[in-house]
Amino acid sequence: MSTIVLPKETTQALRELTGEVQPDAALTLALRDAFAYRLEQIQEQLHAFEEKYGMPFADYKTRWESGDQEEDYSWEAERDYLEWEALITRKRRLENTYHQFA
């Protein structure tokens, strides 16, 4: 376990934010909230892609890799594919880390 020293102002802010007196408990709560918030944002972005393309990423990826998207191929579609894939990867990584705090 690592030890970190928090400035007094940060410790006070964590207490105000979480209601926890112990800095380690307050930091854990703040991190949980931050992870949950970020995961919600990512889920909203993923939903927007699913709405735009009318399918989940797994289906879009299969279509993309098969070459059936020729009529839809564009710089925007390629950018969306890369961003969509990155969001899924980020979501998985955040979920794995989030479960360590649960």
PDB file of C-alpha atoms in Angstrom, residues 8 13 17 30 38 55 62 84:
ATOM      1  CA  LYS A   8      -5.245  20.304   4.114  1.00  0.00           C
ATOM      2  CA  ALA A  13     -12.859  19.297   0.338  1.00  0.00           C
ATOM      3  CA  LEU A  17     -17.946  16.330  -0.623  1.00  0.00           C
ATOM      4  CA  ALA A  30     -15.029  10.323  -4.295  1.00  0.00           C
ATOM      5  CA  ARG A  38     -17.451   8.685 -16.159  1.00  0.00           C
ATOM      6  CA  MET A  55     -26.923  -1.664 -34.057  1.00  0.00           C
ATOM      7  CA  THR A  62     -18.585  -7.557 -37.996  1.00  0.00           C
ATOM      8  CA  TRP A  84     -16.703   3.665 -30.656  1.00  0.00           C
TER       9      TRP A  84
END
